[in-house]
CSV table of C-alpha atoms in Angstrom, one decimal:
chain,number,residue,atom,x,y,z
A,1,MET,CA,-36.5,19.9,49.4
A,2,SER,CA,-34.0,21.3,51.9
A,3,GLN,CA,-34.7,24.5,53.8
A,4,ASN,CA,-32.0,26.4,51.8
A,5,ALA,CA,-33.4,25.2,48.5
A,6,SER,CA,-36.9,26.3,49.7
A,7,ARG,CA,-35.6,29.7,50.6
A,8,ALA,CA,-33.9,30.1,47.2
A,9,VAL,CA,-37.2,29.2,45.4
A,10,SER,CA,-39.1,31.7,47.5
A,11,ARG,CA,-36.5,34.4,46.7
A,12,ARG,CA,-36.8,33.7,43.0
A,13,ARG,CA,-40.6,33.9,43.2
A,14,ALA,CA,-40.4,37.2,45.1
A,15,VAL,CA,-38.0,38.6,42.5
A,16,ALA,CA,-40.2,37.4,39.7
A,17,LEU,CA,-43.3,39.0,41.3
A,18,ALA,CA,-41.4,42.2,42.0
A,19,SER,CA,-40.1,42.3,38.4
A,20,GLY,CA,-43.5,41.7,37.0
A,21,ALA,CA,-45.1,44.4,39.2
A,22,PHE,CA,-42.4,46.8,38.2
A,23,ALA,CA,-42.9,46.0,34.5
A,24,LEU,CA,-46.7,46.4,34.8
A,25,GLY,CA,-46.2,49.7,36.6
A,26,LEU,CA,-43.8,51.0,34.0
A,27,CYS,CA,-46.1,50.0,31.2
A,28,ALA,CA,-49.0,51.8,32.9
A,29,TRP,CA,-46.9,54.9,33.5
A,30,LEU,CA,-45.7,55.0,29.9
A,31,THR,CA,-49.2,54.5,28.6
A,32,TYR,CA,-50.4,57.4,30.7
A,33,ALA,CA,-47.5,59.7,29.8
A,34,ALA,CA,-47.9,58.9,26.1
A,35,SER,CA,-51.6,59.7,26.4
A,36,GLU,CA,-50.9,63.0,28.1
A,37,ARG,CA,-48.4,64.0,25.4
A,38,ALA,CA,-50.9,63.2,22.7
A,39,HIS,CA,-53.5,65.4,24.4
A,40,ALA,CA,-50.9,68.2,24.7
A,41,LEU,CA,-49.9,67.9,21.0
A,42,THR,CA,-53.6,68.0,19.9
A,43,ALA,CA,-54.2,71.1,22.0
A,44,ALA,CA,-51.1,72.8,20.7
A,45,LEU,CA,-52.0,72.0,17.1
A,46,GLN,CA,-55.4,73.5,17.7
A,47,ARG,CA,-53.8,76.7,19.0
A,48,LEU,CA,-52.2,77.2,15.6
A,49,SER,CA,-55.6,78.5,14.5
A,50,CYS,CA,-55.2,81.3,17.0
A,51,MET,CA,-52.4,82.8,14.9
A,52,GLN,CA,-53.3,85.9,12.9
A,53,LEU,CA,-54.0,85.3,9.2
A,54,SER,CA,-53.0,87.9,6.7
A,55,VAL,CA,-54.6,88.8,3.4
A,56,ARG,CA,-51.8,89.5,0.9
A,57,ASP,CA,-51.5,90.6,-2.7
A,58,ARG,CA,-49.6,88.6,-5.4
A,59,ASN,CA,-46.3,90.2,-4.3
A,60,GLY,CA,-46.7,89.1,-0.7
A,61,ARG,CA,-47.6,92.6,0.7
A,62,VAL,CA,-50.1,92.5,3.6
A,63,LEU,CA,-53.4,94.1,2.6
A,64,ARG,CA,-55.1,93.5,5.9
A,65,GLN,CA,-54.9,91.3,9.0
A,66,LEU,CA,-57.8,89.0,10.0
A,67,PRO,CA,-58.7,88.7,13.6
A,68,SER,CA,-57.5,85.7,15.7
A,69,ALA,CA,-59.9,82.8,15.5
A,70,CYS,CA,-59.7,82.5,19.3
A,71,GLY,CA,-60.5,86.1,20.0
A,72,GLY,CA,-58.3,88.5,21.9
A,73,ALA,CA,-54.7,89.4,20.9
A,74,PRO,CA,-53.2,87.4,18.1
A,75,ARG,CA,-50.5,84.9,18.9
A,76,GLY,CA,-48.5,85.7,15.8
A,77,ARG,CA,-48.9,85.9,12.0
A,78,PHE,CA,-49.6,82.6,10.2
A,79,THR,CA,-48.2,82.1,6.8
A,80,PRO,CA,-49.7,79.3,4.8
A,81,LEU,CA,-47.2,77.0,3.1
A,82,ALA,CA,-48.7,77.9,-0.3
A,83,GLU,CA,-47.6,81.5,0.3
A,84,MET,CA,-44.0,80.5,1.1
A,85,PRO,CA,-41.4,80.3,-1.7
A,86,ALA,CA,-40.6,76.8,-2.9
A,87,ARG,CA,-36.9,77.6,-2.6
A,88,LEU,CA,-37.4,78.3,1.2
A,89,VAL,CA,-38.9,74.8,1.7
A,90,GLN,CA,-36.1,73.2,-0.2
A,91,LEU,CA,-33.5,75.1,1.8
A,92,VAL,CA,-35.1,74.2,5.2
A,93,ARG,CA,-35.2,70.5,4.3
A,94,LEU,CA,-31.5,70.6,3.2
A,95,ALA,CA,-30.5,72.4,6.4
A,96,GLU,CA,-32.6,70.4,8.9
A,97,ASP,CA,-33.8,67.1,7.5
A,98,ARG,CA,-32.5,66.0,4.1
A,99,ARG,CA,-34.5,62.7,4.3
A,100,PHE,CA,-37.8,64.4,5.3
A,101,GLU,CA,-39.9,62.8,2.6
A,102,ALA,CA,-38.3,59.3,3.1
A,103,HIS,CA,-38.8,58.7,6.8
A,104,GLY,CA,-41.9,58.4,9.0
A,105,GLY,CA,-40.9,60.8,11.7
A,106,VAL,CA,-37.6,59.2,12.9
A,107,ASP,CA,-34.6,58.9,10.6
A,108,ALA,CA,-33.0,55.7,11.6
A,109,ALA,CA,-30.0,56.2,9.4
A,110,ALA,CA,-29.3,59.6,10.9
A,111,ALA,CA,-29.8,58.3,14.4
A,112,ALA,CA,-27.3,55.6,13.8
A,113,ARG,CA,-24.7,58.1,12.5
A,114,ALA,CA,-25.4,60.4,15.5
A,115,LEU,CA,-24.9,57.5,17.9
A,116,PHE,CA,-21.6,56.5,16.3
A,117,SER,CA,-20.3,60.0,16.3
A,118,SER,CA,-21.3,60.5,19.9
A,119,LEU,CA,-19.6,57.3,21.0
A,120,ARG,CA,-16.5,58.2,19.1
A,121,ALA,CA,-16.4,61.7,20.6
A,122,GLY,CA,-17.4,60.6,24.1
A,123,ARG,CA,-20.2,63.1,24.2
A,124,VAL,CA,-23.4,63.9,22.4
A,125,VAL,CA,-22.4,65.8,19.3
A,126,SER,CA,-25.6,65.4,17.2
A,127,GLY,CA,-29.2,64.8,18.1
A,128,ALA,CA,-30.4,63.5,14.7
A,129,SER,CA,-33.6,65.4,15.1
A,130,THR,CA,-36.0,65.3,12.2
A,131,LEU,CA,-38.3,68.2,11.4
A,132,SER,CA,-41.2,66.2,12.9
A,133,MET,CA,-39.2,65.8,16.2
A,134,GLN,CA,-38.4,69.5,16.2
A,135,LEU,CA,-42.1,70.2,15.7
A,136,SER,CA,-42.8,68.1,18.8
A,137,ARG,CA,-40.4,70.3,20.8
A,138,LEU,CA,-42.0,73.5,19.4
A,139,LEU,CA,-45.6,72.3,20.2
A,140,HIS,CA,-44.6,71.4,23.7
A,141,ALA,CA,-42.8,74.8,24.0
A,142,ALA,CA,-39.8,72.8,25.4
A,143,PRO,CA,-36.2,74.1,25.5
A,144,ARG,CA,-33.6,72.6,23.2
A,145,THR,CA,-32.0,69.5,24.8
A,146,ARG,CA,-29.9,66.5,23.8
A,147,SER,CA,-30.9,64.3,26.7
A,148,LEU,CA,-31.8,60.7,25.7
A,149,THR,CA,-35.1,60.8,27.5
A,150,ASP,CA,-36.3,63.9,25.7
A,151,LYS,CA,-35.1,62.6,22.4
A,152,LEU,CA,-37.0,59.3,22.9
A,153,TRP,CA,-40.2,61.2,23.7
A,154,GLN,CA,-39.7,63.5,20.7
A,155,ALA,CA,-39.3,60.4,18.5
A,156,TRP,CA,-42.6,59.0,19.9
A,157,ASP,CA,-44.3,62.4,19.2
A,158,ALA,CA,-42.9,62.5,15.7
A,159,LEU,CA,-44.4,59.1,14.9
A,160,TRP,CA,-47.7,60.3,16.3
A,161,LEU,CA,-47.6,63.5,14.3
A,162,GLU,CA,-46.7,61.7,11.1
A,163,ARG,CA,-49.8,59.5,11.4
A,164,ARG,CA,-52.0,62.5,11.7
A,165,LEU,CA,-50.5,65.2,9.6
A,166,SER,CA,-49.3,65.3,6.0
A,167,LYS,CA,-45.7,66.2,5.2
A,168,PRO,CA,-46.8,69.7,4.0
A,169,GLN,CA,-48.8,70.2,7.2
A,170,ILE,CA,-45.7,69.4,9.3
A,171,LEU,CA,-43.5,71.8,7.3
A,172,GLU,CA,-46.2,74.5,7.6
A,173,ALA,CA,-46.5,74.1,11.3
A,174,TYR,CA,-42.7,74.0,11.9
A,175,LEU,CA,-42.1,77.1,9.8
A,176,ASN,CA,-44.8,79.1,11.6
A,177,LEU,CA,-43.7,78.0,15.1
A,178,ALA,CA,-39.9,78.1,14.9
A,179,TYR,CA,-38.1,80.9,16.7
A,180,TYR,CA,-35.8,83.1,14.6
A,181,GLY,CA,-34.5,85.4,17.2
A,182,ALA,CA,-35.2,89.0,18.2
A,183,GLY,CA,-38.8,88.1,19.1
A,184,ALA,CA,-39.7,86.7,15.7
A,185,TYR,CA,-41.8,83.6,15.8
A,186,GLY,CA,-42.5,82.1,12.4
A,187,VAL,CA,-40.6,82.6,9.1
A,188,GLY,CA,-43.0,85.2,7.9
A,189,ASP,CA,-42.4,87.5,10.9
A,190,ALA,CA,-38.6,86.8,10.6
A,191,ALA,CA,-38.7,88.0,6.9
A,192,GLN,CA,-40.4,91.3,7.9
A,193,LEU,CA,-38.2,91.8,11.0
A,194,TYR,CA,-34.8,91.2,9.4
A,195,PHE,CA,-35.3,92.3,5.8
A,196,GLY,CA,-38.4,94.5,5.9
A,197,ARG,CA,-40.1,92.5,3.1
A,198,PRO,CA,-42.5,89.6,2.8
A,199,LEU,CA,-41.1,86.1,2.0
A,200,LEU,CA,-42.0,86.2,-1.6
A,201,GLN,CA,-39.8,89.3,-2.2
A,202,LEU,CA,-36.7,87.8,-0.6
A,203,SER,CA,-33.7,86.7,-2.6
A,204,ASP,CA,-32.4,83.1,-2.5
A,205,ALA,CA,-29.5,84.2,-0.4
A,206,GLU,CA,-31.8,85.9,2.1
A,207,LEU,CA,-34.0,82.8,2.3
A,208,ALA,CA,-30.9,80.7,2.9
A,209,LEU,CA,-30.1,82.9,5.9
A,210,LEU,CA,-33.5,82.4,7.3
A,211,ALA,CA,-33.3,78.6,6.8
A,212,VAL,CA,-30.2,78.3,9.1
A,213,LEU,CA,-31.4,80.5,12.0
A,214,PRO,CA,-33.7,78.2,14.1
A,215,PRO,CA,-31.0,75.9,15.6
A,216,ALA,CA,-29.4,78.9,17.4
A,217,PRO,CA,-31.6,82.0,17.0
A,218,ALA,CA,-29.9,84.0,19.8
A,219,ALA,CA,-26.4,83.3,18.5
A,220,TYR,CA,-27.5,84.0,14.8
A,221,ASP,CA,-29.6,87.0,15.5
A,222,LEU,CA,-29.2,89.0,12.3
A,223,ARG,CA,-29.7,92.3,13.9
A,224,ARG,CA,-27.0,91.9,16.5
A,225,HIS,CA,-24.7,89.4,14.7
A,226,PRO,CA,-25.2,89.8,11.0
A,227,ALA,CA,-22.1,87.9,10.0
A,228,ARG,CA,-22.4,84.9,12.3
A,229,PRO,CA,-24.9,82.8,10.3
A,230,LEU,CA,-22.8,83.2,7.1
A,231,PRO,CA,-20.4,80.3,7.7
A,232,ARG,CA,-23.4,78.0,8.6
A,233,ARG,CA,-25.2,79.1,5.4
A,234,ARG,CA,-22.1,78.3,3.3
A,235,ALA,CA,-21.6,74.9,5.0
A,236,HIS,CA,-25.2,73.8,4.4
A,237,PHE,CA,-25.7,75.1,0.9
A,238,LEU,CA,-22.2,75.0,-0.7
A,239,PRO,CA,-23.3,72.4,-3.4
A,240,LEU,CA,-26.1,74.7,-4.4
A,241,ALA,CA,-23.8,77.7,-4.5
A,242,ALA,CA,-21.2,75.8,-6.5
A,243,GLY,CA,-23.9,75.0,-9.1
A,244,GLY,CA,-25.0,78.6,-9.2
A,245,ASP,CA,-28.4,77.8,-7.7
A,246,VAL,CA,-28.0,80.0,-4.6
A,247,PRO,CA,-25.6,83.0,-4.6
A,248,LEU,CA,-23.9,82.9,-1.2
């Protein structure tokens, strides 16, 4: 074997060793990062029990507040899914994740459509986030972002959450953690803040307004900009309005 050939073989071996070391290091880092995210999600889910529970009558009026399970000041009022109107759940799924019951945390069809739309527009125009992916962001208290890295981690988190929580539990957690603007965290607080009534006393039109607030709570703040969410509400629920199911 000539000297040049020997050097070429040595270079290929060095590249192969370096590539292998990089791949092993990347795998180790991804495993560590995934483990840390899983621990963070577990801790965040446990903190849901620190939200204040309310005892309500059949009309949804608060009779008394129970103390936080963690002691100290409550972190917000927790509204069980069973005490939320079925119409609200329907509207949230229509607005945020129409295939919620069909996917396992990541909606591949929606992701493909979002990728196609983004490539055609030359920029990210849709994140294809499912409710489970949005719950991941809320549990990590992370800002809204459309970066590919964050979306991939949210997708991993969503798969993790779907293996450990039922669909109703995911909906319940999302609706209690989502920010609705003006300092209202959770749909129960939002109902009281914006309409002065509990969820069970709201009209379908009012529930439809709440359903479209979380994507842009500052822009759609009903106290400062009461008209801004109306076009979004009509765009999402026009078929229901046309059928007379939701007066918009």
